[in-house]
PDB file of C-alpha atoms in Angstrom:
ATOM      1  CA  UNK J  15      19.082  -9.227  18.759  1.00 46.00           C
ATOM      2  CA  UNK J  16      19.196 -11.811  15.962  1.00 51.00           C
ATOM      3  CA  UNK J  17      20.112 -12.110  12.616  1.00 51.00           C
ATOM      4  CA  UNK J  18      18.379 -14.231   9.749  1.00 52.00           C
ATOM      5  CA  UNK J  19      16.567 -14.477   7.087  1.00 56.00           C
ATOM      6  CA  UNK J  20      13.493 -16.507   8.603  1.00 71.00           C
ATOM      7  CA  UNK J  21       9.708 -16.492   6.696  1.00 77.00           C
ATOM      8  CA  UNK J  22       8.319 -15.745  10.493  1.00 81.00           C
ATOM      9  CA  UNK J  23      10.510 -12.438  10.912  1.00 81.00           C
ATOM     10  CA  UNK J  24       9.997 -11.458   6.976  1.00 84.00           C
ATOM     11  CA  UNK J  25       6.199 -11.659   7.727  1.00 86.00           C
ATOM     12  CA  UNK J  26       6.493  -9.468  10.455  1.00 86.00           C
ATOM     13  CA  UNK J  27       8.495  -6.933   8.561  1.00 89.00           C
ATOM     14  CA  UNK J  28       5.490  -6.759   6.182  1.00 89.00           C
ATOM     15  CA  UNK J  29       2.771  -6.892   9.295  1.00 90.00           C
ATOM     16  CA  UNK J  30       4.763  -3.730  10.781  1.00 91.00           C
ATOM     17  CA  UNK J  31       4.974  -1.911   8.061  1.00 93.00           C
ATOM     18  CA  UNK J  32       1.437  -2.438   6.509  1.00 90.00           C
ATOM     19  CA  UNK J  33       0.340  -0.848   9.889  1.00 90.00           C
ATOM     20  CA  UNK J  34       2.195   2.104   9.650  1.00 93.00           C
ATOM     21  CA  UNK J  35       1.401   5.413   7.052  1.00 92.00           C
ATOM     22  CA  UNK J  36       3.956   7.666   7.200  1.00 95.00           C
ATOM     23  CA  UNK J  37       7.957   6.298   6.996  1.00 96.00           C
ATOM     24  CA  UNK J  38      11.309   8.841   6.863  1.00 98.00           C
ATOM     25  CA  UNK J  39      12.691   7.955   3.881  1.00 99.00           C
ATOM     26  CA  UNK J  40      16.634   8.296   3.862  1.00 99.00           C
ATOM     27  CA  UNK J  41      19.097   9.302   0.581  1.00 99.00           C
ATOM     28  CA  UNK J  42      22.178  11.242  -0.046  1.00 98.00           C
ATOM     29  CA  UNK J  43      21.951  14.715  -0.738  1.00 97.00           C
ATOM     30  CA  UNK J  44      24.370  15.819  -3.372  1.00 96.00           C
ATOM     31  CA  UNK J  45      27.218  16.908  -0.713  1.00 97.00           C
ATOM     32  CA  UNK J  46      27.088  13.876   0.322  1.00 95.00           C
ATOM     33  CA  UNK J  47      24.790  14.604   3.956  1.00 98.00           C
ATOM     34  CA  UNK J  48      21.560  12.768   4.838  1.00 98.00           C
ATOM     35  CA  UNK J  49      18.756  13.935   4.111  1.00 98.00           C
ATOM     36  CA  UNK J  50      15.141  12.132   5.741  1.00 98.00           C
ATOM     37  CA  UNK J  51      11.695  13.464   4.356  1.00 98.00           C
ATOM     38  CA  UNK J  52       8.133  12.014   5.292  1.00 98.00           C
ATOM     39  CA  UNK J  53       6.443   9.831   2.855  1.00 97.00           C
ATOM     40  CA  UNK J  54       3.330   8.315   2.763  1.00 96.00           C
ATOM     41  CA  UNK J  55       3.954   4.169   2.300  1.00 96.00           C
ATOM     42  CA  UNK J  56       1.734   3.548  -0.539  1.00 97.00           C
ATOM     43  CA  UNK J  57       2.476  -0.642  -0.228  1.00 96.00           C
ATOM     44  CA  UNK J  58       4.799  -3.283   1.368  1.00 95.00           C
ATOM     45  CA  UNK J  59       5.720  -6.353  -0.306  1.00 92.00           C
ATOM     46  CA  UNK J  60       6.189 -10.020   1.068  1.00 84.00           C
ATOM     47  CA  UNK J  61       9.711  -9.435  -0.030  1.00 85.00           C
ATOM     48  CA  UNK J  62      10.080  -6.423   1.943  1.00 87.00           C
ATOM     49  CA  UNK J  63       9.793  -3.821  -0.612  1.00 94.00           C
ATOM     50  CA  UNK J  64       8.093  -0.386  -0.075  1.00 97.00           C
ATOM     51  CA  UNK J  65       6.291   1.569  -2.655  1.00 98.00           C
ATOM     52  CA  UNK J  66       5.336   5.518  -2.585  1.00 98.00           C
ATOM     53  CA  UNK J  67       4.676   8.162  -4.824  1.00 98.00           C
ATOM     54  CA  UNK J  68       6.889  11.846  -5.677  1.00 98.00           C
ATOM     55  CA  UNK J  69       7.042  14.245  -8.217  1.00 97.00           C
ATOM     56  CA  UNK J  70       9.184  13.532 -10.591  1.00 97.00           C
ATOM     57  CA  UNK J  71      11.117  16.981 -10.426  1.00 97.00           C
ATOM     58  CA  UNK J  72      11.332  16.305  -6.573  1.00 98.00           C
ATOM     59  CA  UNK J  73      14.624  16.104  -4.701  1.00 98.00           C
ATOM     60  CA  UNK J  74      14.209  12.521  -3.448  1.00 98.00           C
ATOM     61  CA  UNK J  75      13.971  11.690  -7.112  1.00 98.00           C
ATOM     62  CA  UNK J  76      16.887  13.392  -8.305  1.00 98.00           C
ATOM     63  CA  UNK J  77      19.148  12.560  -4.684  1.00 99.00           C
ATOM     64  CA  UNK J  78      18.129   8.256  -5.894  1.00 99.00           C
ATOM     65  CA  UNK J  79      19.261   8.477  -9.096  1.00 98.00           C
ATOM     66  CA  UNK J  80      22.788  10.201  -8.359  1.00 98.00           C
ATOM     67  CA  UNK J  81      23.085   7.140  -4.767  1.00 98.00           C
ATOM     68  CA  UNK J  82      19.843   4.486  -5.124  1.00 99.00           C
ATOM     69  CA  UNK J  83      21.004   3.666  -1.504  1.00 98.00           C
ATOM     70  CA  UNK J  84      17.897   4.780   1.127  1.00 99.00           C
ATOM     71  CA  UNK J  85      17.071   4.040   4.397  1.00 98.00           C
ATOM     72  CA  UNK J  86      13.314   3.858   5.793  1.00 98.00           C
ATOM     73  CA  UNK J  87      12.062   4.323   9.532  1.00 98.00           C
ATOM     74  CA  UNK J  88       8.735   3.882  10.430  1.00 96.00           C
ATOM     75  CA  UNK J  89       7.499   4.265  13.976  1.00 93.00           C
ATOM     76  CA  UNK J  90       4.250   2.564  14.752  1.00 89.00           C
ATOM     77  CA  UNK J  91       2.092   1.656  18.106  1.00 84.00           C
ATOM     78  CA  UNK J  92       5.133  -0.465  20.247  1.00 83.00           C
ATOM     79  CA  UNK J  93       6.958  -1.351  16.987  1.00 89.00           C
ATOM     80  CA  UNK J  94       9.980   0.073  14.917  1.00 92.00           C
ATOM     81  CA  UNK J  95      11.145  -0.955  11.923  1.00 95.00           C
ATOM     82  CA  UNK J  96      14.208   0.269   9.507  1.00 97.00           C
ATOM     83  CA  UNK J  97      15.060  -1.424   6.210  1.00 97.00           C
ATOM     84  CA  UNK J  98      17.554  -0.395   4.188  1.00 97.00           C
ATOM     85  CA  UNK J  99      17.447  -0.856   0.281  1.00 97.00           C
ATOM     86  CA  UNK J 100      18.027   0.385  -3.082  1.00 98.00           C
ATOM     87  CA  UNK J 101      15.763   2.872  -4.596  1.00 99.00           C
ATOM     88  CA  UNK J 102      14.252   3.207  -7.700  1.00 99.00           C
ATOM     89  CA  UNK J 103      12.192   5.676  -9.454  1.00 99.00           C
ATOM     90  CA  UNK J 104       9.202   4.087 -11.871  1.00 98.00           C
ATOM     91  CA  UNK J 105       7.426   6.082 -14.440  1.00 97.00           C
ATOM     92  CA  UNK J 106       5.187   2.840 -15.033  1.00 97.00           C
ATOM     93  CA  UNK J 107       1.581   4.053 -15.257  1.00 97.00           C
ATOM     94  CA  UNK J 108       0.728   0.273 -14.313  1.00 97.00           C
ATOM     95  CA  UNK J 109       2.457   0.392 -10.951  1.00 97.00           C
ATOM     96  CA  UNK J 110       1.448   3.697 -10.622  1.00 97.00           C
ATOM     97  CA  UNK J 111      -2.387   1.980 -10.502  1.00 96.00           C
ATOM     98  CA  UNK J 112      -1.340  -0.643  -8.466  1.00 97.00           C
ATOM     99  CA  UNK J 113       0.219   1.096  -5.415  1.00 97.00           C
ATOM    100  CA  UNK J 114      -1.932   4.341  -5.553  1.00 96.00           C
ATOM    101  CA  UNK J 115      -4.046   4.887  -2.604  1.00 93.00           C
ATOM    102  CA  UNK J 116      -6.392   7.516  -1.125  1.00 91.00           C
ATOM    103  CA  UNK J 117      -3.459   9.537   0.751  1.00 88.00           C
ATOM    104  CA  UNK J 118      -2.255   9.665  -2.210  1.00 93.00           C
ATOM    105  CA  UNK J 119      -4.741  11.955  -3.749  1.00 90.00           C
ATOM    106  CA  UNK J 120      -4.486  14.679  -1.316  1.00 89.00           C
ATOM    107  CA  UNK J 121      -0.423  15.301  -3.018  1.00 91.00           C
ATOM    108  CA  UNK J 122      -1.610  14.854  -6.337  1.00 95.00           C
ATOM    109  CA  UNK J 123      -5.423  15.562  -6.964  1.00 90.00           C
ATOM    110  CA  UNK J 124      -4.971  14.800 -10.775  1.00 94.00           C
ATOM    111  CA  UNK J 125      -4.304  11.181  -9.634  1.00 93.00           C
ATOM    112  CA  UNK J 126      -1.914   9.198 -11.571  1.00 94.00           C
ATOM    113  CA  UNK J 127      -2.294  11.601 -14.543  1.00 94.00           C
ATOM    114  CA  UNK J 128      -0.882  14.448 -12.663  1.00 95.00           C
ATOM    115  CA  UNK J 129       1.870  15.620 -14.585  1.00 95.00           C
ATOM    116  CA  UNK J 130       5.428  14.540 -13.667  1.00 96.00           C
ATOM    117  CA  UNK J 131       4.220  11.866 -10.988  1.00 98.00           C
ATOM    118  CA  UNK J 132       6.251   8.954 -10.177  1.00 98.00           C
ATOM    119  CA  UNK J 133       6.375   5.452  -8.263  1.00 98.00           C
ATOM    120  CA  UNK J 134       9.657   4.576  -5.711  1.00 99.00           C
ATOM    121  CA  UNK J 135      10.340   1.504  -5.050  1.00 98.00           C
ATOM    122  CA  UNK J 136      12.245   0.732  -2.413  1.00 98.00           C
ATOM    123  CA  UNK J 137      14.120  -2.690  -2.594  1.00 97.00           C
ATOM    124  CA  UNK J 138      14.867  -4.118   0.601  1.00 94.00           C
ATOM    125  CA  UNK J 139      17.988  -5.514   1.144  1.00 95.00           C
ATOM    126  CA  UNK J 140      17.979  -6.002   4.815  1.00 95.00           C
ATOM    127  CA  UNK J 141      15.709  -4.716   8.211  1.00 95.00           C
ATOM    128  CA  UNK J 142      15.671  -4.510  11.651  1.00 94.00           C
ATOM    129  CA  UNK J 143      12.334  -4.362  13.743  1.00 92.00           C
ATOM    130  CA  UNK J 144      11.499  -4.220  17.715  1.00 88.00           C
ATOM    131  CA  UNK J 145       8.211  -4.911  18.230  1.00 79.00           C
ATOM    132  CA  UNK J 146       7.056  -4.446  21.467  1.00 70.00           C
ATOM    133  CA  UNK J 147       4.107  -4.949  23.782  1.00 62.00           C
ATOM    134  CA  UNK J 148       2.965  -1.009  23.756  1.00 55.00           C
ATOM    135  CA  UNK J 149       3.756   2.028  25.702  1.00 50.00           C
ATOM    136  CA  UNK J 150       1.838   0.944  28.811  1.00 47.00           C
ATOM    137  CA  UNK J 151       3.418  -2.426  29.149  1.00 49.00           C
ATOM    138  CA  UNK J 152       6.853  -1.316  28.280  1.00 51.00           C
ATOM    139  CA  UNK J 153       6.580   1.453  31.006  1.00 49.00           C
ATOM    140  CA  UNK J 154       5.541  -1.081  33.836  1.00 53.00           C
ATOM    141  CA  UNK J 155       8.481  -3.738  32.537  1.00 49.00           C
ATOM    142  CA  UNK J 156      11.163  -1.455  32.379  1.00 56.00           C
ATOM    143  CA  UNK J 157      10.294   0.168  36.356  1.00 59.00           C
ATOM    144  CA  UNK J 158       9.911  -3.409  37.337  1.00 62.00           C
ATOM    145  CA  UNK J 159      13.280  -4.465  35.792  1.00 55.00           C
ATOM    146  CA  UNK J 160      15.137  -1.508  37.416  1.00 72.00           C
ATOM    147  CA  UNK J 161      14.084  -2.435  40.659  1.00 74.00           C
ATOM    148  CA  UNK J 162      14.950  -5.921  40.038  1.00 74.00           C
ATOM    149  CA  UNK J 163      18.651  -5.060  39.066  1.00 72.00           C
ATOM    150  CA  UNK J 164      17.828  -6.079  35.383  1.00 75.00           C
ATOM    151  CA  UNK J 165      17.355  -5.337  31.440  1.00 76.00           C
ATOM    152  CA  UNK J 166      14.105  -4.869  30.703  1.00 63.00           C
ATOM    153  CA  UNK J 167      12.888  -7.655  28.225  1.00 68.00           C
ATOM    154  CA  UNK J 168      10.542  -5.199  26.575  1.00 59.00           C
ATOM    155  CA  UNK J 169       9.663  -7.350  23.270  1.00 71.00           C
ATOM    156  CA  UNK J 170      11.498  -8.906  20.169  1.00 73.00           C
ATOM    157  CA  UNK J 171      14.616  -6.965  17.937  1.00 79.00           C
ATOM    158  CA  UNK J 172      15.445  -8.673  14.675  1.00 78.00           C
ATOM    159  CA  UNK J 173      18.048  -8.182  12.097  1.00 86.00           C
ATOM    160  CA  UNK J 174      16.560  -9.714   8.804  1.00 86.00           C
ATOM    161  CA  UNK J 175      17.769 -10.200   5.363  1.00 86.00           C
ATOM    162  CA  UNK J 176      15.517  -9.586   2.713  1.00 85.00           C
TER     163      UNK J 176
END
């Protein structure tokens, strides 16, 4: 695994995400636990940012404004990613437009005028990815590695500061 803050590994931070729909999104529940829910990634920024959409009398928004630190996993085809950030909760009805997408519209069927509907934006900070060859491929190069006596070189793991 490396560690950098390269153009090439920023881009695929975006690529990885773009491809993926649903991330666990991370805060700090009042006692101070975890606490992971599913969200629907609405956008992902060059800069590594990630955008979704909550009610504003939701838990997620009330657990980011008492800790903005998040975390967010997303699992795609032969790729991982998890970038951890700040969160912030937007009542902007003009980022609200910009990030709102179809899957959107099946939590909030008033669109962007549903009552009490907000934007998160999640500010990366940092991110790690694997991104991998697929299940098939991975399968056949780890068997053939443990026969060989080796690790399994299985694709690429990044550290990357955004």
């Amino acid at each position: 695994m490396s560690t950098h803050d390269s153009t090439d590994a920023r881009a695929t931070v975006r690529e990885i995400a773009a491809d993926i729909d649903i991330t666990m999104l991370t805060t700090h529940a009042p006692d101070g636990s975890l606490r992971s829910r599913p969200m629907s990634l609405q956008e992902a920024t060059e800069d590594g940012d990630l955008w979704y959409v909550a009610s504003g009398d939701s838990d997620i928004v009330s657990e980011i404004a008492a800790d903005p630190r998040v975390n967010a996993a997303l699992a795609g085809k032969g790729s991982w990613l998890s970038v951890t950030g700040t969160g912030i909760v937007s009542r902007d009805r003009a980022v609200l437009e910009r990030i709102w997408t179809p899957s959107a519209e099946a939590w909030f069927p008033e669109g962007i005028d549903t009552p009490g509907v907000v934007a998160i934006n999640v500010i990366g900070e940092s991110a790690e990815f694997w991104d991998g060859p697929g299940a098939v491929v991975t399968l056949v190069k780890t068997v053939a590695a443990r026969v060989q006596h080796k690790e399994p070189e299985v694709g690429r793991n990044e550290t990357v500061e955004l």
